[in-house]
PDB file of C-alpha atoms and ligand atoms in Angstrom:
ATOM      1  CA  MET A   1     100.441  38.354-273.990  1.00 52.00           C
ATOM      2  CA  GLN A   2      97.680  37.190-276.336  1.00 55.00           C
ATOM      3  CA  ASN A   3      94.227  38.275-275.192  1.00 61.00           C
ATOM      4  CA  GLN A   4      90.903  36.789-276.224  1.00 59.00           C
ATOM      5  CA  HIS A   5      90.446  39.489-278.858  1.00 59.00           C
ATOM      6  CA  ASP A   6      93.797  38.604-280.503  1.00 65.00           C
ATOM      7  CA  ALA A   7      92.914  34.922-280.479  1.00 68.00           C
ATOM      8  CA  PHE A   8      89.957  35.651-282.774  1.00 62.00           C
ATOM      9  CA  LYS A   9      91.698  38.401-284.790  1.00 66.00           C
ATOM     10  CA  ASP A  10      92.270  36.317-287.860  1.00 70.00           C
ATOM     11  CA  GLU A  11      88.819  34.985-288.677  1.00 72.00           C
ATOM     12  CA  ARG A  12      90.251  32.795-291.416  1.00 72.00           C
ATOM     13  CA  ASP A  13      91.446  30.493-288.580  1.00 78.00           C
ATOM     14  CA  ILE A  14      87.890  29.696-287.563  1.00 83.00           C
ATOM     15  CA  GLN A  15      86.504  26.538-289.158  1.00 82.00           C
ATOM     16  CA  THR A  16      83.237  27.369-290.929  1.00 83.00           C
ATOM     17  CA  ASP A  17      82.852  24.830-293.721  1.00 84.00           C
ATOM     18  CA  PHE A  18      81.269  21.702-292.327  1.00 86.00           C
ATOM     19  CA  LYS A  19      79.871  20.171-295.499  1.00 86.00           C
ATOM     20  CA  GLU A  20      82.451  17.366-295.324  1.00 87.00           C
ATOM     21  CA  LYS A  21      83.531  17.645-291.696  1.00 92.00           C
ATOM     22  CA  MET A  22      82.160  16.448-288.421  1.00 95.00           C
ATOM     23  CA  THR A  23      80.896  19.099-286.014  1.00 95.00           C
ATOM     24  CA  TYR A  24      80.724  19.079-282.237  1.00 96.00           C
ATOM     25  CA  SER A  25      77.004  18.472-282.524  1.00 97.00           C
ATOM     26  CA  ASP A  26      77.439  15.550-284.971  1.00 97.00           C
ATOM     27  CA  TYR A  27      79.960  13.851-282.711  1.00 97.00           C
ATOM     28  CA  LEU A  28      77.758  14.155-279.639  1.00 98.00           C
ATOM     29  CA  GLY A  29      74.458  13.416-281.358  1.00 98.00           C
ATOM     30  CA  LEU A  30      73.095  16.641-279.913  1.00 98.00           C
ATOM     31  CA  ASP A  31      70.176  16.769-282.335  1.00 97.00           C
ATOM     32  CA  THR A  32      68.765  13.635-280.747  1.00 97.00           C
ATOM     33  CA  LEU A  33      69.828  14.471-277.209  1.00 97.00           C
ATOM     34  CA  LEU A  34      68.504  18.023-277.133  1.00 97.00           C
ATOM     35  CA  ASN A  35      65.306  17.187-278.951  1.00 97.00           C
ATOM     36  CA  SER A  36      64.293  14.547-276.460  1.00 97.00           C
ATOM     37  CA  HIS A  37      62.229  16.880-274.287  1.00 96.00           C
ATOM     38  CA  HIS A  38      58.565  16.398-275.115  1.00 96.00           C
ATOM     39  CA  PRO A  39      56.578  18.211-272.414  1.00 96.00           C
ATOM     40  CA  LEU A  40      52.925  17.216-272.203  1.00 95.00           C
ATOM     41  CA  SER A  41      51.772  20.403-270.530  1.00 95.00           C
ATOM     42  CA  ASN A  42      52.412  24.099-271.026  1.00 94.00           C
ATOM     43  CA  HIS A  43      53.750  24.401-267.529  1.00 95.00           C
ATOM     44  CA  HIS A  44      57.187  26.032-267.199  1.00 96.00           C
ATOM     45  CA  ASP A  45      58.486  23.509-264.619  1.00 96.00           C
ATOM     46  CA  GLU A  46      57.873  20.358-266.634  1.00 97.00           C
ATOM     47  CA  MET A  47      61.148  21.048-268.465  1.00 97.00           C
ATOM     48  CA  LEU A  48      63.091  20.682-265.213  1.00 97.00           C
ATOM     49  CA  PHE A  49      61.271  17.460-264.397  1.00 97.00           C
ATOM     50  CA  ILE A  50      62.248  15.982-267.769  1.00 98.00           C
ATOM     51  CA  SER A  51      65.846  17.265-267.576  1.00 98.00           C
ATOM     52  CA  VAL A  52      66.566  15.702-264.180  1.00 97.00           C
ATOM     53  CA  HIS A  53      65.310  12.360-265.446  1.00 98.00           C
ATOM     54  CA  HIS A  54      67.436  12.632-268.592  1.00 98.00           C
ATOM     55  CA  VAL A  55      70.553  13.574-266.614  1.00 98.00           C
ATOM     56  CA  SER A  56      69.938  10.682-264.222  1.00 98.00           C
ATOM     57  CA  GLU A  57      69.494   8.159-267.026  1.00 98.00           C
ATOM     58  CA  ILE A  58      72.685   9.336-268.765  1.00 98.00           C
ATOM     59  CA  TRP A  59      74.674   8.875-265.561  1.00 98.00           C
ATOM     60  CA  ILE A  60      73.103   5.451-264.936  1.00 98.00           C
ATOM     61  CA  LYS A  61      74.180   4.476-268.452  1.00 98.00           C
ATOM     62  CA  GLN A  62      77.766   5.413-267.623  1.00 98.00           C
ATOM     63  CA  ILE A  63      77.603   3.558-264.294  1.00 98.00           C
ATOM     64  CA  LEU A  64      76.365   0.420-266.055  1.00 98.00           C
ATOM     65  CA  HIS A  65      79.235   0.706-268.521  1.00 98.00           C
ATOM     66  CA  GLU A  66      81.743   0.834-265.656  1.00 98.00           C
ATOM     67  CA  VAL A  67      80.151  -1.818-263.434  1.00 98.00           C
ATOM     68  CA  ASN A  68      79.720  -4.357-266.241  1.00 98.00           C
ATOM     69  CA  SER A  69      83.308  -3.867-267.283  1.00 98.00           C
ATOM     70  CA  ALA A  70      84.467  -4.207-263.643  1.00 98.00           C
ATOM     71  CA  ILE A  71      82.549  -7.509-263.409  1.00 98.00           C
ATOM     72  CA  GLN A  72      84.557  -8.815-266.383  1.00 98.00           C
ATOM     73  CA  ASP A  73      87.805  -7.599-264.781  1.00 98.00           C
ATOM     74  CA  ILE A  74      87.105  -9.292-261.452  1.00 98.00           C
ATOM     75  CA  ARG A  75      86.088 -12.479-263.249  1.00 98.00           C
ATOM     76  CA  ALA A  76      89.367 -12.417-265.195  1.00 98.00           C
ATOM     77  CA  HIS A  77      91.437 -11.929-261.987  1.00 96.00           C
ATOM     78  CA  ARG A  78      92.184  -8.267-262.849  1.00 97.00           C
ATOM     79  CA  LEU A  79      91.081  -6.772-259.547  1.00 98.00           C
ATOM     80  CA  SER A  80      93.305  -3.713-259.698  1.00 97.00           C
ATOM     81  CA  THR A  81      91.941  -2.813-263.162  1.00 98.00           C
ATOM     82  CA  SER A  82      88.415  -2.914-261.768  1.00 98.00           C
ATOM     83  CA  PHE A  83      89.256  -0.463-258.949  1.00 98.00           C
ATOM     84  CA  LYS A  84      89.653   2.534-261.250  1.00 98.00           C
ATOM     85  CA  LYS A  85      86.209   1.854-262.737  1.00 98.00           C
ATOM     86  CA  LEU A  86      84.522   1.278-259.402  1.00 98.00           C
ATOM     87  CA  ALA A  87      86.029   4.454-257.965  1.00 98.00           C
ATOM     88  CA  ARG A  88      84.614   6.345-260.952  1.00 98.00           C
ATOM     89  CA  VAL A  89      81.181   4.866-260.262  1.00 98.00           C
ATOM     90  CA  SER A  90      81.191   6.371-256.768  1.00 98.00           C
ATOM     91  CA  VAL A  91      82.058   9.827-258.087  1.00 98.00           C
ATOM     92  CA  ILE A  92      79.215   9.587-260.616  1.00 98.00           C
ATOM     93  CA  GLN A  93      76.848   8.447-257.873  1.00 98.00           C
ATOM     94  CA  ASP A  94      77.723  11.631-256.010  1.00 98.00           C
ATOM     95  CA  GLN A  95      76.570  13.611-259.043  1.00 97.00           C
ATOM     96  CA  LEU A  96      73.403  11.545-259.278  1.00 97.00           C
ATOM     97  CA  LYS A  97      72.598  12.327-255.663  1.00 97.00           C
ATOM     98  CA  GLN A  98      72.864  16.051-256.323  1.00 96.00           C
ATOM     99  CA  VAL A  99      70.077  15.798-258.879  1.00 95.00           C
ATOM    100  CA  TRP A 100      67.705  15.707-255.902  1.00 96.00           C
ATOM    101  CA  ASP A 101      68.812  19.193-254.802  1.00 96.00           C
ATOM    102  CA  VAL A 102      67.780  20.519-258.200  1.00 96.00           C
ATOM    103  CA  LEU A 103      64.505  18.600-258.232  1.00 96.00           C
ATOM    104  CA  ALA A 104      63.648  19.765-254.711  1.00 94.00           C
ATOM    105  CA  THR A 105      63.235  23.284-256.186  1.00 95.00           C
ATOM    106  CA  LEU A 106      60.032  21.912-257.766  1.00 96.00           C
ATOM    107  CA  THR A 107      57.235  22.711-255.327  1.00 96.00           C
ATOM    108  CA  PRO A 108      54.180  20.465-254.816  1.00 97.00           C
ATOM    109  CA  ALA A 109      52.007  23.196-256.352  1.00 96.00           C
ATOM    110  CA  GLU A 110      54.183  23.293-259.485  1.00 96.00           C
ATOM    111  CA  TYR A 111      54.329  19.503-259.839  1.00 96.00           C
ATOM    112  CA  MET A 112      50.570  19.167-259.465  1.00 95.00           C
ATOM    113  CA  GLU A 113      50.162  21.410-262.501  1.00 95.00           C
ATOM    114  CA  PHE A 114      51.418  18.651-264.805  1.00 95.00           C
ATOM    115  CA  ARG A 115      51.484  15.398-262.770  1.00 94.00           C
ATOM    116  CA  ASP A 116      48.259  14.095-264.338  1.00 93.00           C
ATOM    117  CA  SER A 117      49.794  14.300-267.803  1.00 92.00           C
ATOM    118  CA  LEU A 118      52.381  11.648-266.796  1.00 93.00           C
ATOM    119  CA  GLY A 119      49.622   9.014-266.755  1.00 92.00           C
ATOM    120  CA  SER A 120      51.103   5.761-265.485  1.00 94.00           C
ATOM    121  CA  ALA A 121      54.713   6.630-266.409  1.00 95.00           C
ATOM    122  CA  SER A 122      57.034   6.217-263.398  1.00 96.00           C
ATOM    123  CA  GLY A 123      60.746   5.838-262.604  1.00 96.00           C
ATOM    124  CA  PHE A 124      59.693   2.376-261.454  1.00 96.00           C
ATOM    125  CA  GLN A 125      59.819   1.450-265.156  1.00 97.00           C
ATOM    126  CA  SER A 126      63.429   2.697-265.570  1.00 98.00           C
ATOM    127  CA  TYR A 127      65.004  -0.334-267.217  1.00 98.00           C
ATOM    128  CA  GLN A 128      68.513   0.974-266.684  1.00 98.00           C
ATOM    129  CA  ASN A 129      67.857   1.165-262.957  1.00 98.00           C
ATOM    130  CA  ARG A 130      66.764  -2.490-263.029  1.00 98.00           C
ATOM    131  CA  MET A 131      69.879  -3.468-265.002  1.00 98.00           C
ATOM    132  CA  LEU A 132      71.995  -1.740-262.387  1.00 98.00           C
ATOM    133  CA  GLU A 133      70.201  -3.498-259.541  1.00 98.00           C
ATOM    134  CA  PHE A 134      70.738  -6.822-261.337  1.00 98.00           C
ATOM    135  CA  ALA A 135      74.448  -6.072-261.854  1.00 98.00           C
ATOM    136  CA  LEU A 136      74.745  -5.293-258.134  1.00 98.00           C
ATOM    137  CA  GLY A 137      72.837  -8.461-257.245  1.00 98.00           C
ATOM    138  CA  TYR A 138      69.244  -7.465-256.436  1.00 98.00           C
ATOM    139  CA  LYS A 139      67.209  -9.772-258.689  1.00 98.00           C
ATOM    140  CA  THR A 140      63.496  -9.054-259.134  1.00 96.00           C
ATOM    141  CA  GLU A 141      62.376 -11.148-262.088  1.00 94.00           C
ATOM    142  CA  HIS A 142      58.716 -10.149-261.620  1.00 95.00           C
ATOM    143  CA  VAL A 143      59.465  -6.584-262.791  1.00 95.00           C
ATOM    144  CA  LEU A 144      60.431  -7.940-266.229  1.00 97.00           C
ATOM    145  CA  LYS A 145      56.692  -8.246-266.969  1.00 96.00           C
ATOM    146  CA  ILE A 146      56.692  -4.479-267.396  1.00 95.00           C
ATOM    147  CA  TYR A 147      58.714  -4.866-270.595  1.00 97.00           C
ATOM    148  CA  GLU A 148      56.631  -7.554-272.352  1.00 96.00           C
ATOM    149  CA  HIS A 149      55.513  -4.970-274.919  1.00 96.00           C
ATOM    150  CA  ASP A 150      59.124  -4.688-276.141  1.00 97.00           C
ATOM    151  CA  PRO A 151      60.531  -8.228-276.686  1.00 97.00           C
ATOM    152  CA  GLU A 152      64.033  -7.055-277.587  1.00 98.00           C
ATOM    153  CA  LEU A 153      64.352  -4.968-274.435  1.00 98.00           C
ATOM    154  CA  ARG A 154      62.832  -7.744-272.366  1.00 98.00           C
ATOM    155  CA  ASP A 155      65.474 -10.193-273.676  1.00 98.00           C
ATOM    156  CA  THR A 156      68.277  -7.764-272.868  1.00 98.00           C
ATOM    157  CA  LEU A 157      66.896  -7.368-269.364  1.00 98.00           C
ATOM    158  CA  GLN A 158      66.503 -11.121-268.937  1.00 98.00           C
ATOM    159  CA  GLN A 159      70.170 -11.591-269.850  1.00 98.00           C
ATOM    160  CA  ALA A 160      71.199  -8.894-267.362  1.00 98.00           C
ATOM    161  CA  HIS A 161      69.002 -10.545-264.750  1.00 98.00           C
ATOM    162  CA  ASP A 162      70.445 -14.022-265.345  1.00 98.00           C
ATOM    163  CA  ALA A 163      74.114 -12.965-265.297  1.00 98.00           C
ATOM    164  CA  PRO A 164      76.356 -13.144-262.195  1.00 98.00           C
ATOM    165  CA  SER A 165      76.426  -9.907-260.217  1.00 98.00           C
ATOM    166  CA  ILE A 166      79.490  -8.009-259.099  1.00 98.00           C
ATOM    167  CA  TYR A 167      79.046  -9.620-255.693  1.00 98.00           C
ATOM    168  CA  ASP A 168      78.954 -13.141-257.184  1.00 98.00           C
ATOM    169  CA  VAL A 169      82.281 -12.582-258.939  1.00 98.00           C
ATOM    170  CA  SER A 170      83.723 -10.982-255.787  1.00 98.00           C
ATOM    171  CA  ILE A 171      82.794 -14.056-253.727  1.00 98.00           C
ATOM    172  CA  GLN A 172      84.467 -16.221-256.376  1.00 98.00           C
ATOM    173  CA  ALA A 173      87.556 -14.008-255.956  1.00 98.00           C
ATOM    174  CA  LEU A 174      87.531 -14.744-252.199  1.00 98.00           C
ATOM    175  CA  ALA A 175      87.497 -18.492-252.941  1.00 98.00           C
ATOM    176  CA  ARG A 176      90.339 -18.109-255.464  1.00 98.00           C
ATOM    177  CA  GLU A 177      92.494 -16.697-252.676  1.00 97.00           C
ATOM    178  CA  GLY A 178      91.909 -19.893-250.699  1.00 98.00           C
ATOM    179  CA  LEU A 179      89.283 -18.521-248.336  1.00 98.00           C
ATOM    180  CA  PRO A 180      86.710 -21.250-247.581  1.00 98.00           C
ATOM    181  CA  ILE A 181      83.310 -20.530-249.134  1.00 98.00           C
ATOM    182  CA  ASP A 182      80.380 -22.978-249.020  1.00 98.00           C
ATOM    183  CA  GLU A 183      80.022 -24.929-252.269  1.00 98.00           C
ATOM    184  CA  ASP A 184      76.329 -24.086-252.491  1.00 97.00           C
ATOM    185  CA  VAL A 185      77.234 -20.386-252.547  1.00 98.00           C
ATOM    186  CA  LEU A 186      79.902 -20.887-255.220  1.00 98.00           C
ATOM    187  CA  ASN A 187      77.458 -22.880-257.366  1.00 98.00           C
ATOM    188  CA  ARG A 188      74.367 -20.914-256.507  1.00 98.00           C
ATOM    189  CA  ASP A 189      71.611 -19.917-258.923  1.00 98.00           C
ATOM    190  CA  VAL A 190      72.732 -16.384-259.797  1.00 98.00           C
ATOM    191  CA  ARG A 191      69.229 -15.530-261.028  1.00 98.00           C
ATOM    192  CA  LEU A 192      68.255 -15.170-257.367  1.00 98.00           C
ATOM    193  CA  THR A 193      69.268 -12.434-254.927  1.00 98.00           C
ATOM    194  CA  HIS A 194      72.212 -13.536-252.777  1.00 98.00           C
ATOM    195  CA  GLN A 195      71.270 -14.205-249.166  1.00 98.00           C
ATOM    196  CA  SER A 196      73.673 -13.550-246.310  1.00 98.00           C
ATOM    197  CA  ASN A 197      75.928 -16.555-245.736  1.00 98.00           C
ATOM    198  CA  GLU A 198      78.176 -17.341-242.770  1.00 98.00           C
ATOM    199  CA  SER A 199      81.139 -18.637-244.820  1.00 98.00           C
ATOM    200  CA  VAL A 200      81.132 -15.442-246.906  1.00 98.00           C
ATOM    201  CA  LYS A 201      81.022 -13.308-243.772  1.00 98.00           C
ATOM    202  CA  GLN A 202      83.917 -15.262-242.231  1.00 98.00           C
ATOM    203  CA  ALA A 203      85.941 -14.880-245.438  1.00 98.00           C
ATOM    204  CA  TRP A 204      85.460 -11.099-245.486  1.00 98.00           C
ATOM    205  CA  LEU A 205      86.282 -10.994-241.753  1.00 98.00           C
ATOM    206  CA  THR A 206      89.571 -12.748-242.500  1.00 98.00           C
ATOM    207  CA  VAL A 207      90.277 -10.120-245.165  1.00 98.00           C
ATOM    208  CA  TYR A 208      89.540  -7.217-242.800  1.00 98.00           C
ATOM    209  CA  ARG A 209      91.633  -8.788-240.022  1.00 98.00           C
ATOM    210  CA  ASN A 210      94.602  -9.326-242.369  1.00 98.00           C
ATOM    211  CA  VAL A 211      94.533  -6.333-244.647  1.00 98.00           C
ATOM    212  CA  ASP A 212      98.194  -6.547-245.643  1.00 98.00           C
ATOM    213  CA  GLN A 213      97.864 -10.150-246.760  1.00 98.00           C
ATOM    214  CA  TYR A 214      94.581  -9.573-248.635  1.00 98.00           C
ATOM    215  CA  TRP A 215      95.066  -5.961-249.732  1.00 98.00           C
ATOM    216  CA  GLU A 216      93.305  -6.300-253.106  1.00 98.00           C
ATOM    217  CA  LEU A 217      90.270  -8.047-251.647  1.00 98.00           C
ATOM    218  CA  TYR A 218      90.147  -5.452-248.890  1.00 98.00           C
ATOM    219  CA  GLU A 219      90.209  -2.670-251.459  1.00 98.00           C
ATOM    220  CA  LEU A 220      87.509  -4.428-253.483  1.00 98.00           C
ATOM    221  CA  ALA A 221      85.317  -4.718-250.373  1.00 98.00           C
ATOM    222  CA  GLU A 222      85.659  -1.009-249.621  1.00 98.00           C
ATOM    223  CA  GLU A 223      84.881  -0.049-253.238  1.00 98.00           C
ATOM    224  CA  LEU A 224      81.717  -2.163-253.024  1.00 98.00           C
ATOM    225  CA  MET A 225      80.831  -0.512-249.723  1.00 98.00           C
ATOM    226  CA  ASP A 226      81.191   2.947-251.305  1.00 98.00           C
ATOM    227  CA  ILE A 227      78.826   1.950-254.105  1.00 98.00           C
ATOM    228  CA  GLU A 228      76.184   0.451-251.842  1.00 98.00           C
ATOM    229  CA  ASP A 229      76.410   3.325-249.374  1.00 98.00           C
ATOM    230  CA  LEU A 230      75.918   5.878-252.164  1.00 98.00           C
ATOM    231  CA  PHE A 231      73.133   3.830-253.744  1.00 98.00           C
ATOM    232  CA  GLN A 232      71.312   3.871-250.410  1.00 98.00           C
ATOM    233  CA  GLN A 233      71.900   7.617-250.064  1.00 98.00           C
ATOM    234  CA  TRP A 234      70.383   8.078-253.544  1.00 98.00           C
ATOM    235  CA  ARG A 235      67.390   5.966-252.558  1.00 98.00           C
ATOM    236  CA  PHE A 236      66.972   7.949-249.329  1.00 98.00           C
ATOM    237  CA  ARG A 237      67.127  11.321-251.090  1.00 97.00           C
ATOM    238  CA  HIS A 238      64.637  10.037-253.693  1.00 97.00           C
ATOM    239  CA  MET A 239      62.252   8.955-250.946  1.00 97.00           C
ATOM    240  CA  LYS A 240      62.543  12.257-249.042  1.00 96.00           C
ATOM    241  CA  THR A 241      62.243  14.386-252.204  1.00 95.00           C
ATOM    242  CA  VAL A 242      59.149  12.427-253.201  1.00 96.00           C
ATOM    243  CA  GLU A 243      57.669  12.957-249.712  1.00 96.00           C
ATOM    244  CA  ARG A 244      58.449  16.661-250.001  1.00 94.00           C
ATOM    245  CA  ILE A 245      56.729  16.927-253.385  1.00 94.00           C
ATOM    246  CA  ILE A 246      53.777  14.502-253.225  1.00 94.00           C
ATOM    247  CA  GLY A 247      53.548  13.619-249.526  1.00 95.00           C
ATOM    248  CA  PHE A 248      52.006  10.176-249.098  1.00 95.00           C
ATOM    249  CA  LYS A 249      50.048  10.059-252.348  1.00 94.00           C
ATOM    250  CA  GLN A 250      50.115   6.885-254.437  1.00 94.00           C
ATOM    251  CA  GLY A 251      52.865   6.725-257.094  1.00 94.00           C
ATOM    252  CA  THR A 252      52.081   7.069-260.800  1.00 93.00           C
ATOM    253  CA  GLY A 253      53.532   3.544-261.169  1.00 93.00           C
ATOM    254  CA  GLY A 254      50.832   2.193-258.849  1.00 91.00           C
ATOM    255  CA  SER A 255      52.842   1.631-255.652  1.00 93.00           C
ATOM    256  CA  GLY A 256      52.089   3.034-252.203  1.00 94.00           C
ATOM    257  CA  GLY A 257      54.562   5.849-253.023  1.00 96.00           C
ATOM    258  CA  VAL A 258      56.773   6.863-250.077  1.00 97.00           C
ATOM    259  CA  ALA A 259      55.837   3.694-248.145  1.00 97.00           C
ATOM    260  CA  TYR A 260      57.217   1.612-251.049  1.00 96.00           C
ATOM    261  CA  LEU A 261      60.359   3.757-251.357  1.00 97.00           C
ATOM    262  CA  LYS A 262      61.012   3.330-247.603  1.00 97.00           C
ATOM    263  CA  LYS A 263      60.654  -0.425-247.951  1.00 96.00           C
ATOM    264  CA  VAL A 264      63.336  -0.729-250.671  1.00 96.00           C
ATOM    265  CA  LEU A 265      65.764   1.053-248.329  1.00 96.00           C
ATOM    266  CA  GLU A 266      65.865  -2.196-246.331  1.00 96.00           C
ATOM    267  CA  GLN A 267      67.406  -4.053-249.285  1.00 96.00           C
ATOM    268  CA  TYR A 268      71.131  -4.878-249.099  1.00 97.00           C
ATOM    269  CA  PHE A 269      73.325  -5.818-252.075  1.00 98.00           C
ATOM    270  CA  PHE A 270      76.358  -6.932-250.055  1.00 98.00           C
ATOM    271  CA  PRO A 271      74.938  -7.962-246.661  1.00 98.00           C
ATOM    272  CA  GLU A 272      78.026  -9.623-245.177  1.00 98.00           C
ATOM    273  CA  LEU A 273      80.149  -6.518-245.776  1.00 98.00           C
ATOM    274  CA  TRP A 274      77.751  -4.582-243.545  1.00 98.00           C
ATOM    275  CA  GLU A 275      77.373  -7.359-240.955  1.00 98.00           C
ATOM    276  CA  LEU A 276      81.096  -7.855-240.421  1.00 98.00           C
ATOM    277  CA  ARG A 277      81.414  -4.316-239.048  1.00 97.00           C
ATOM    278  CA  THR A 278      79.720  -5.379-235.839  1.00 97.00           C
ATOM    279  CA  GLU A 279      82.121  -8.274-235.358  1.00 95.00           C
ATOM    280  CA  LEU A 280      85.468  -6.638-236.114  1.00 94.00           C
TER     281      LEU A 280
HETATM  282  C1  HEM B 301      58.853  14.680-258.675  1.00 64.43           C
HETATM  283  C2  HEM B 301      59.725  13.737-258.914  1.00 64.43           C
HETATM  284  C3  HEM B 301      59.530  12.290-258.592  1.00 64.43           C
HETATM  285  C4  HEM B 301      58.487  11.690-257.957  1.00 64.43           C
HETATM  286  C5  HEM B 301      57.243  12.320-257.357  1.00 64.43           C
HETATM  287  C6  HEM B 301      58.802  10.277-257.936  1.00 64.43           C
HETATM  288  C7  HEM B 301      57.985   9.322-257.377  1.00 64.43           C
HETATM  289  C8  HEM B 301      58.247   7.976-257.365  1.00 64.43           C
HETATM  290  C9  HEM B 301      57.392   6.981-256.758  1.00 64.43           C
HETATM  291  C10 HEM B 301      56.131   7.279-255.973  1.00 64.43           C
HETATM  292  C11 HEM B 301      57.955   5.779-256.998  1.00 64.43           C
HETATM  293  C12 HEM B 301      57.404   4.421-256.586  1.00 64.43           C
HETATM  294  C13 HEM B 301      56.797   3.716-257.772  1.00 64.43           C
HETATM  295  C14 HEM B 301      55.491   4.345-258.212  1.00 64.43           C
HETATM  296  O1  HEM B 301      54.439   3.976-257.685  1.00 64.43           O
HETATM  297  O2  HEM B 301      55.518   5.215-259.115  1.00 64.43           O
HETATM  298  C15 HEM B 301      59.171   5.997-257.754  1.00 64.43           C
HETATM  299  C16 HEM B 301      60.034   5.012-258.180  1.00 64.43           C
HETATM  300  C17 HEM B 301      61.192   5.236-258.840  1.00 64.43           C
HETATM  301  N1  HEM B 301      61.675   6.457-259.278  1.00 64.43           N
HETATM  302 FE1  HEM B 301      60.890   8.250-258.867  1.00 64.43          FE
HETATM  303  N2  HEM B 301      60.015  10.062-258.523  1.00 64.43           N
HETATM  304  C18 HEM B 301      60.496  11.258-258.954  1.00 64.43           C
HETATM  305  C19 HEM B 301      61.689  11.489-259.623  1.00 64.43           C
HETATM  306  C20 HEM B 301      62.557  10.510-260.024  1.00 64.43           C
HETATM  307  C21 HEM B 301      63.798  10.743-260.725  1.00 64.43           C
HETATM  308  C22 HEM B 301      64.381  12.106-261.103  1.00 64.43           C
HETATM  309  C23 HEM B 301      64.352   9.544-260.977  1.00 64.43           C
HETATM  310  C24 HEM B 301      65.633   9.336-261.696  1.00 64.43           C
HETATM  311  C25 HEM B 301      65.847   8.389-262.572  1.00 64.43           C
HETATM  312  C26 HEM B 301      63.469   8.537-260.426  1.00 64.43           C
HETATM  313  C27 HEM B 301      63.672   7.187-260.486  1.00 64.43           C
HETATM  314  C28 HEM B 301      62.872   6.243-259.890  1.00 64.43           C
HETATM  315  C29 HEM B 301      63.195   4.832-259.841  1.00 64.43           C
HETATM  316  C30 HEM B 301      64.441   4.173-260.408  1.00 64.43           C
HETATM  317  C31 HEM B 301      62.159   4.207-259.168  1.00 64.43           C
HETATM  318  C32 HEM B 301      62.064   2.714-258.822  1.00 64.43           C
HETATM  319  C33 HEM B 301      62.597   2.532-257.393  1.00 64.43           C
HETATM  320  C34 HEM B 301      62.558   1.088-256.929  1.00 64.43           C
HETATM  321  O3  HEM B 301      61.738   0.283-257.390  1.00 64.43           O
HETATM  322  O4  HEM B 301      63.351   0.771-256.015  1.00 64.43           O
HETATM  323  N3  HEM B 301      62.404   9.162-259.842  1.00 64.43           N
HETATM  324  N4  HEM B 301      59.327   7.336-257.954  1.00 64.43           N
END
């Protein structure tokens, strides 16, 4: 049996000339990725603080990639193709949630050593998080003011804000299956957050009461539930981790801190999917 030593016995097998060839680092852009830590203090723990934000943003990027593609699938009547992507989103969300366990190892005393150097920088300004909220249907146009200093980014965000959410295209899918949906919901202004609607709730209730007949819509509903449930769990862990680290201090972004983070927990993306549970 070949052991590790044998595998490296003939050193001529090892690729060493990379003048004309792509390396692992080239392919992954590691120079940029690994040189993106710019601590503003000399404190040991600032590195962790930066890393957990980087990891989170990378996962949000992947989630956006999947959700936006799933929106196109649902729009184009390819529900089953969207399921694979949406299921992947939930697994990534699980990873995102675990970031809080790592961050919770940062004590208040450690964080206070470098918090002042953050100035007014805050996760509140995470534009990817806003794009994800828009894709899921929570539309807050007022936050776009934050990005006025960067017109190109602001335009990208405006487009994301103005586009139909995954819930809009899912409601259209209900109507396509012949389930009655109010015209004003089908033709609604998608730049606004969807408000709970009785015809949508009744349509989803029909799906849940006839799962064999509406299997794909039922599966879609449960995928959406997984995503919203995990999003809320992420928000909850964020809120509790923040309370653990800064208590009830004001946020660096200017909000009331934990009080604000508790408030956003009341926001629903897919309200009828939650409401129907009481009526089944
Ligand atoms: C010690 C660590 C952290 C503290 C103390 C903290 C604190 C806060 C506070 C107080 C807010 C409210 C806005 C403000 O006034 O600043 C906020 C918002 C936010 N934070 Fe954090 N945060 C931390 C880590 C993170 C991490 C790792 C992420 C990952 C991306 C993150 C993402 C966000 C997002 C997306 C918002 C906006 C939430 C919304 O508007 O619904 N935060 N954070």
